[in-house]
C-alpha cells in the first residue's frame, strides 16, 4: 500500500482561522491524508491566510513565499493558499503570487482533499473571482438558517442543499483516531492541530455590522449562528481530547441566536457548556459594547466556570470618531458599562482594541481617548494606526490624517497603553487567581518555569501568570491551580502556588 500523502497546515491570523484549519485537518485526515507539523515534511503546505489589515496580509504573503522556498530543497511539492486573504482576493492573489500553486476560497473547503490531489498531480484549479458574501444569505436573519444550507460556512461543516438543518447525518465510517465526527448537517469534522489544553469553538460566522473601516463582512458574509447542539457536541468532543478551556469565537458573539429566534440564547448556552464534564473554563470573546445586555453580563460574571472576561470592541471613545466609524457610544457610557461589570465582578478581565488616526480624528478626540483609557483600567489594550482598507467606506473619506501624524498618535497611545496595563496588573498583586497551567517548565535553571493564565487573560492576546513555588513538583499542563499574585512583569503576573496541580499532589 502506498504511503499516504502528507499535508501541513500553517495558520495565520485570529482564533477563527485556527478553528477553520482544524476543520480542514479533520476533512483531510478523514480522507486518508497524514498531517504533519512542519511544512518541510509535507507534500503540500496549506497556508491559512489572514486578510484583515495590511500587516496581516504581508505576513500571509511572507508565509507563502517561505513555504515555496521549501520546494527547492525539501519534500514539499506544492504550496496552497486558503483563508481570508485567498477568499478576499482570489484570482488577483493568484496572479500577483505565482509562487502559490493554488488559491482556494471557502467554497473549496468541502472538497479540499480533491483540490489538493489535483494540484499535486500537476493540475490547475482555477481561483475564484471574489464576490460579496453578504449577498449569499437573506437580509432577514430569521430566514438564514434554512437558506444557509448549502452555503459554504467555514467552521459550520456543510450540508447538501436539500437537507434541512434538523436532518440527522451519519458520520463517515472508520474515522481516524482524533477526528471529531460530524453530528449534524452543520457540525464539522475537526482534528486538533496541537495539544494545548485550550481550544476555540466557533459560535457563529459573519457580521451584520457595517463599520466603515472593516472589510470582514464582505468576505466572511452575513451573520449566521451555529446551533447550540452542535456547539455543545463539539465542546464535549474537545473535552474528551483533553481540552480544559474553550473560547467561543465569532465576528460578534453578542449577536448569537438572533437568527435562531432568541437573541438571549448565549445566556442559556453558557451554563450548559460550563457543565460539560472535563471543562474547567468557558471564555467568550468578541463582544460588542452596544449589544451587551444586562442578562449576558449577569451570566458572564456569576456563572461557575464561565470566565468573567470581557473582550469589548470599543475602537475609540470620542463620539464624533465613533459616528464616523458607524459605531455607538462615548467615554462616559463606556465607563458606565465597565462600572456595571465590575459591580458584579470586581476581578473581571477587560480588553479592547482601538484605532487612532481615523479620518477626521482631531487632537481633542485623541485627548478624549486618553481620558477614557486613563479611567477604564483595562487589562489588555491593542492599538492600531488607521490605514485605508480597499472596499471600505472609510477609504473614501477625504479628511485623512497625514501618515506621519497617524504614526505619532499610534506611538503616543501605545506608550500610554503599555503604562496603563502594567498599572492594572499591579492592582492584582495580593489577589488569589485560578490558573490553567499551559507550560510546566522542565526544572532547568535556564529554562522558563511553569506558566498559565488566569480568568482575566485570554490566550495569545493577553498576559500570562508565571508560577513560582512549585519546587521539584512542577504543575501538570492542563491542571487548574490556585496561586497568589506576588509581583508583576509588565502585564504578566508572578504568582506563588497555593495548590500543587502536580501528579503527586493529585491536581
XYZ file of C-alpha atoms in Angstrom:
507
model
C 0.000 0.000 0.000
C 1.461 3.405 -0.938
C 2.256 5.834 1.834
C -0.443 8.467 2.410
C 0.124 11.922 1.089
C 1.265 14.360 3.757
C -0.028 17.858 4.430
C 0.959 20.651 6.816
C -1.379 23.456 7.843
C 0.215 26.830 8.537
C -2.287 29.114 10.289
C -2.075 32.882 10.496
C -4.485 35.417 11.976
C -7.140 35.003 14.613
C -8.656 32.121 16.570
C -11.427 31.842 13.968
C -8.792 30.837 11.420
C -7.440 28.251 13.856
C -10.871 26.626 14.017
C -11.102 26.651 10.219
C -7.687 24.968 9.976
C -8.795 22.219 12.319
C -11.887 21.664 10.185
C -9.654 21.329 7.123
C -7.411 18.977 9.104
C -10.428 16.849 10.011
C -11.580 16.630 6.408
C -8.109 15.711 5.187
C -7.479 13.130 7.903
C -10.872 11.534 7.231
C -9.854 11.212 3.575
C -6.568 9.470 4.334
C -4.069 12.310 4.430
C -1.284 12.227 7.023
C -0.988 15.532 8.881
C 2.495 16.712 9.830
C 3.594 19.687 11.890
C 6.297 21.120 9.644
C 5.792 22.305 6.075
C 9.236 20.932 5.166
C 7.948 17.408 5.969
C 4.800 17.720 3.853
C 3.974 17.003 0.231
C 1.756 20.076 0.277
C 1.805 23.085 2.572
C -1.591 24.740 3.096
C -1.278 28.320 4.358
C -4.431 29.605 6.044
C -4.053 33.325 5.383
C -5.346 36.444 7.116
C -6.794 39.322 5.101
C -7.722 41.742 7.878
C -5.146 44.550 7.750
C -2.056 45.331 5.681
C 0.435 43.907 8.184
C -1.507 40.624 8.397
C -1.661 40.370 4.615
C 2.100 40.889 4.420
C 2.645 38.122 6.978
C 0.476 35.824 4.873
C 2.434 36.545 1.705
C 5.721 36.023 3.566
C 4.486 32.653 4.848
C 3.524 31.572 1.325
C 6.918 32.596 -0.049
C 8.724 30.852 2.803
C 6.796 27.652 2.127
C 7.529 27.993 -1.582
C 11.280 28.066 -0.849
C 10.954 24.548 0.581
C 10.166 23.210 -2.884
C 13.796 23.725 -3.878
C 15.379 21.650 -1.121
C 12.743 19.635 0.704
C 9.856 17.233 0.346
C 7.310 19.960 -0.346
C 5.867 19.800 -3.847
C 3.064 22.353 -3.651
C 2.007 25.423 -1.688
C -1.680 26.326 -1.458
C -3.311 29.471 -0.060
C -6.641 29.258 1.770
C -8.332 31.514 4.307
C -9.476 35.114 4.350
C -6.853 36.596 2.031
C -7.422 33.843 -0.517
C -11.188 34.348 -0.289
C -10.930 38.134 -0.429
C -8.632 38.372 -3.450
C -8.929 35.027 -5.278
C -7.788 35.393 -8.866
C -5.991 38.667 -8.122
C -3.845 36.962 -5.465
C -3.091 34.036 -7.783
C -1.868 36.402 -10.487
C 0.191 38.511 -8.096
C 1.716 35.488 -6.356
C 2.514 32.775 -8.922
C 4.587 31.013 -6.249
C 1.291 29.695 -4.846
C 0.274 26.545 -6.704
C -3.347 27.068 -5.731
C -5.582 29.758 -4.254
C -8.706 28.203 -2.743
C -11.751 30.036 -1.407
C -14.253 28.978 1.229
C -16.369 27.197 -1.377
C -13.469 24.775 -1.907
C -13.255 23.642 1.723
C -15.734 20.771 1.414
C -13.656 19.379 -1.490
C -10.247 20.243 -0.042
C -8.852 16.720 -0.468
C -9.790 16.556 -4.149
C -8.397 20.056 -4.741
C -5.029 19.211 -3.184
C -4.732 15.939 -5.098
C -5.420 17.766 -8.352
C -2.742 20.348 -7.580
C -0.183 17.707 -6.542
C -0.840 15.836 -9.772
C 0.118 18.943 -11.732
C -3.417 20.033 -12.463
C -4.775 23.525 -12.060
C -7.790 24.571 -10.037
C -8.894 27.971 -11.256
C -9.011 30.534 -8.432
C -12.391 32.077 -7.793
C -13.492 35.586 -8.609
C -14.264 37.230 -5.259
C -17.866 38.161 -4.531
C -19.604 39.982 -1.730
C -20.570 37.118 0.566
C -23.130 39.289 2.361
C -25.371 38.716 -0.645
C -25.393 34.916 -0.290
C -27.841 34.933 2.638
C -31.176 36.712 3.105
C -31.222 40.166 4.636
C -33.596 38.888 7.322
C -31.638 36.913 9.976
C -34.687 34.726 10.635
C -34.537 33.343 7.090
C -30.835 32.499 7.091
C -30.811 29.145 8.833
C -32.785 27.429 6.086
C -31.276 29.469 3.258
C -27.777 28.956 4.625
C -27.865 25.228 3.952
C -25.548 24.672 1.023
C -23.668 27.964 1.517
C -20.017 27.495 2.467
C -19.662 28.491 6.137
C -16.202 27.578 7.446
C -16.419 26.155 10.932
C -20.050 25.127 10.448
C -19.480 21.984 8.407
C -21.534 21.527 5.259
C -24.845 20.122 4.125
C -26.450 19.182 0.872
C -28.727 21.956 -0.386
C -31.821 19.849 0.017
C -31.104 18.735 3.587
C -32.923 20.714 6.286
C -30.889 21.654 9.328
C -32.666 19.091 11.550
C -31.929 16.101 9.298
C -29.633 13.596 11.085
C -26.417 12.937 9.200
C -24.427 9.758 9.724
C -20.717 10.406 10.347
C -18.250 8.959 7.838
C -17.346 5.366 8.600
C -13.935 4.412 10.038
C -12.838 7.887 11.068
C -9.177 8.054 12.123
C -8.432 8.486 15.808
C -8.656 12.096 16.920
C -11.162 13.233 14.306
C -14.450 14.623 15.605
C -17.457 13.002 13.914
C -19.891 15.360 12.254
C -23.041 15.038 14.350
C -25.370 17.085 12.157
C -25.647 18.819 8.806
C -23.611 21.774 10.035
C -21.311 20.054 12.520
C -17.813 19.983 11.043
C -15.280 17.237 11.066
C -12.393 18.501 13.175
C -8.928 17.355 14.125
C -6.776 19.211 16.603
C -3.506 20.537 15.217
C -1.893 20.944 18.644
C -2.137 19.641 22.192
C -2.885 22.798 24.155
C -5.462 22.447 26.944
C -7.240 25.415 25.343
C -9.301 25.324 22.143
C -11.565 27.714 20.317
C -15.121 26.829 19.316
C -16.835 28.772 16.596
C -20.153 30.153 17.790
C -21.155 31.899 14.554
C -19.800 33.257 11.297
C -20.026 36.607 9.577
C -21.150 40.015 10.753
C -24.131 42.289 10.103
C -22.466 45.425 11.393
C -21.263 47.921 8.800
C -18.299 49.585 10.473
C -16.790 51.918 7.915
C -13.206 50.717 8.458
C -13.849 46.968 8.238
C -13.911 44.742 5.156
C -14.533 41.468 7.017
C -18.293 41.170 6.303
C -17.644 41.369 2.552
C -15.579 38.162 2.564
C -16.920 36.426 5.683
C -20.556 37.159 4.873
C -23.622 37.946 6.945
C -24.043 36.731 10.498
C -25.259 33.174 10.990
C -25.288 31.244 14.278
C -24.303 27.646 14.820
C -26.950 25.588 16.541
C -26.493 25.105 20.304
C -26.461 21.299 19.971
C -23.526 21.454 17.551
C -21.588 23.808 19.838
C -22.260 21.527 22.811
C -21.304 18.345 20.961
C -18.069 19.864 19.733
C -17.226 21.046 23.243
C -17.859 17.549 24.618
C -15.540 16.091 21.986
C -12.837 18.640 22.786
C -13.100 17.760 26.483
C -12.530 14.118 25.547
C -9.380 15.235 23.718
C -8.004 16.823 26.885
C -9.215 20.391 26.417
C -9.956 22.181 29.680
C -10.811 25.675 28.436
C -12.955 26.536 25.436
C -13.054 30.014 23.958
C -16.154 30.927 21.974
C -15.237 32.879 18.856
C -17.046 34.628 16.019
C -17.070 38.076 14.487
C -19.705 39.150 17.029
C -20.730 36.840 19.851
C -23.294 39.260 21.283
C -25.479 38.673 18.191
C -25.607 34.919 18.790
C -29.092 33.475 18.419
C -30.769 36.373 16.634
C -31.210 34.206 13.525
C -32.419 31.311 15.694
C -35.259 33.332 17.177
C -33.684 34.136 20.551
C -31.030 36.829 20.940
C -30.602 35.687 24.573
C -29.567 32.189 23.536
C -25.985 32.701 24.716
C -27.229 33.255 28.268
C -28.748 29.764 28.304
C -25.935 28.071 26.356
C -23.081 29.209 28.606
C -24.178 27.283 31.737
C -24.638 24.157 29.615
C -21.123 24.484 28.202
C -19.699 25.071 31.681
C -21.372 21.858 32.863
C -19.621 19.694 30.240
C -17.577 17.035 32.029
C -13.891 17.927 31.913
C -14.326 21.590 31.006
C -12.881 23.896 33.662
C -13.366 27.271 31.991
C -15.527 28.783 29.258
C -14.440 32.104 27.801
C -16.372 34.376 25.439
C -14.534 36.680 23.044
C -15.572 39.423 20.588
C -18.341 41.299 22.392
C -19.921 44.459 21.014
C -20.465 47.108 23.746
C -23.659 48.390 22.119
C -25.187 44.883 22.233
C -24.051 43.812 25.706
C -27.240 43.071 27.626
C -27.641 43.078 31.431
C -28.653 39.407 31.311
C -25.457 38.458 29.487
C -23.337 40.451 31.938
C -25.082 38.549 34.756
C -24.243 35.154 33.243
C -20.652 36.116 32.406
C -19.971 37.378 35.918
C -21.969 34.963 38.060
C -21.769 31.508 36.424
C -19.369 28.930 37.824
C -16.619 28.043 35.313
C -17.590 30.895 32.972
C -14.742 33.400 32.937
C -15.720 36.944 33.959
C -13.884 38.176 30.874
C -14.993 40.948 28.526
C -13.333 41.332 25.145
C -15.095 44.578 24.246
C -14.728 46.165 20.836
C -14.615 49.848 21.800
C -12.377 51.058 18.878
C -12.431 54.658 20.204
C -14.288 56.768 22.768
C -14.673 60.162 21.088
C -18.310 60.292 19.902
C -17.511 62.048 16.616
C -14.966 59.426 15.628
C -17.316 56.623 16.633
C -20.102 58.068 14.479
C -17.723 58.273 11.512
C -16.903 54.620 12.159
C -20.657 53.938 12.226
C -20.456 52.824 15.816
C -22.110 53.969 19.031
C -21.116 55.174 22.478
C -18.786 57.640 24.151
C -16.354 57.831 27.044
C -18.954 58.167 29.792
C -21.280 55.430 28.511
C -18.335 53.047 28.137
C -17.139 53.822 31.660
C -20.681 53.214 32.897
C -20.664 49.804 31.209
C -17.371 48.903 32.870
C -18.730 50.053 36.226
C -21.752 47.762 35.863
C -19.480 44.822 35.023
C -17.130 45.415 37.948
C -20.054 45.995 40.265
C -20.851 42.308 39.796
C -17.289 41.008 39.409
C -14.538 43.383 40.621
C -11.888 40.964 39.368
C -13.317 40.789 35.819
C -10.834 40.986 32.980
C -11.411 43.531 30.213
C -9.519 44.004 26.981
C -10.153 46.098 23.893
C -8.690 47.356 20.623
C -8.506 50.953 19.444
C -7.863 52.684 16.123
C -6.023 56.007 16.136
C -5.628 58.418 13.248
C -9.063 57.694 11.797
C -10.151 60.184 9.102
C -11.375 63.344 10.788
C -9.877 62.474 14.180
C -8.709 65.655 15.918
C -6.286 66.352 18.734
C -9.309 66.793 21.006
C -10.536 63.324 20.009
C -7.174 61.818 20.927
C -7.327 63.573 24.293
C -10.814 62.131 24.825
C -9.484 58.644 24.105
C -6.688 59.254 26.609
C -9.297 60.270 29.194
C -11.163 57.033 28.659
C -8.074 54.847 28.794
C -6.889 56.555 31.956
C -10.153 55.747 33.740
C -11.038 52.367 32.204
C -8.427 50.155 33.948
C -8.197 47.724 31.047
C -6.109 44.557 31.394
C -5.035 44.431 27.754
C -5.094 47.074 25.034
C -4.394 46.709 21.330
C -3.701 49.888 19.382
C -3.696 50.181 15.599
C -2.910 53.079 13.344
C -5.582 53.729 10.739
C -4.860 52.764 7.146
C -7.245 52.558 4.205
C -8.724 49.138 3.543
C -9.928 48.760 -0.009
C -13.652 48.312 -0.370
C -14.473 50.093 2.881
C -16.427 53.310 3.232
C -13.694 54.973 5.296
C -11.259 54.605 2.407
C -13.401 57.112 0.503
C -13.328 59.737 3.291
C -11.475 62.918 2.394
C -10.465 64.253 5.801
C -7.455 61.940 6.205
C -4.718 62.454 8.739
C -1.185 62.533 7.354
C 0.669 59.185 7.715
C 3.292 60.777 9.977
C 0.528 62.113 12.244
C -1.093 58.670 12.398
C 2.284 57.156 13.296
C 2.854 59.756 16.028
C -0.576 59.116 17.567
C -0.033 55.366 17.370
C 3.240 55.678 19.278
C 1.683 58.028 21.828
C -1.364 55.876 22.608
C 0.645 52.643 22.507
C 3.051 54.011 25.093
C 0.140 55.073 27.292
C -1.494 51.661 26.874
C 1.677 49.900 27.958
C 1.897 52.033 31.099
C -1.778 51.627 31.993
C -1.926 47.857 31.516
C 1.193 47.448 33.662
C -0.515 49.537 36.363
C -3.640 47.393 36.087
C -1.520 44.259 36.568
C -0.007 45.784 39.708
C -3.516 46.259 41.110
C -3.829 42.470 41.149
C -0.864 41.938 43.488
C -2.196 40.138 46.564
C -5.121 38.580 44.676
C -5.667 34.829 44.520
C -6.093 33.620 40.948
C -7.148 30.303 39.423
C -4.608 29.474 36.758
C -4.898 26.970 33.926
C -1.367 25.592 33.556
C -0.188 25.692 29.924
C 3.567 25.178 30.258
C 5.150 23.158 33.051
C 8.841 24.011 32.659
C 11.484 21.301 32.819
C 13.232 22.227 36.045
C 16.338 23.555 34.273
C 17.564 26.777 35.873
C 17.998 28.331 32.440
C 14.534 27.443 31.189
C 11.277 29.225 31.735
C 9.279 27.908 34.638
C 5.636 26.855 34.754
C 3.103 29.362 33.452
C -0.561 29.641 32.640
C -3.432 32.105 32.506
C -5.964 33.430 34.925
C -9.612 34.022 34.133
C -8.837 37.608 33.089
C -6.292 36.540 30.458
C -7.190 35.153 27.035
C -4.683 33.077 25.049
C -2.311 34.856 22.650
C -3.690 38.381 23.128
C -3.268 38.970 26.877
C -0.622 38.395 29.534
C 0.121 35.248 31.495
C 0.771 34.090 35.048
C 4.326 32.990 35.864
C 4.115 30.393 38.640
C 6.648 30.103 41.437
C 6.982 27.886 44.489
C 6.448 24.570 42.694
C 9.778 23.138 43.940
C 10.543 19.741 42.469
C 6.897 19.080 41.629
C 6.097 21.129 38.527
C 2.375 21.608 37.948
C 0.906 19.483 35.181
C -0.212 21.100 31.951
C -3.999 21.176 31.827
C -4.452 21.369 35.593
C -6.245 24.276 37.263
C -4.259 25.601 40.237
C -4.629 28.422 42.731
C -1.866 30.971 43.213
C -1.350 34.278 45.000
C -0.046 37.182 42.931
C 3.205 38.468 44.468
C 4.680 40.639 41.687
C 4.312 41.708 38.061
C 6.429 41.810 34.929
C 4.685 44.280 32.651
C 1.231 42.794 32.020
C 2.336 39.380 33.284
C 1.655 38.332 36.865
C 4.119 36.464 39.080
C 2.203 34.212 41.442
C 3.077 31.767 44.192
C 1.365 28.389 44.028
C -1.163 27.647 46.765
C -2.289 24.282 45.336
C 0.070 21.820 43.722
C -1.513 20.919 40.408
C 1.087 18.134 40.082
C 0.527 14.414 39.649
C 1.957 13.870 43.141
C -0.428 16.433 44.620
C -3.367 14.888 42.828
C -4.162 18.074 40.903
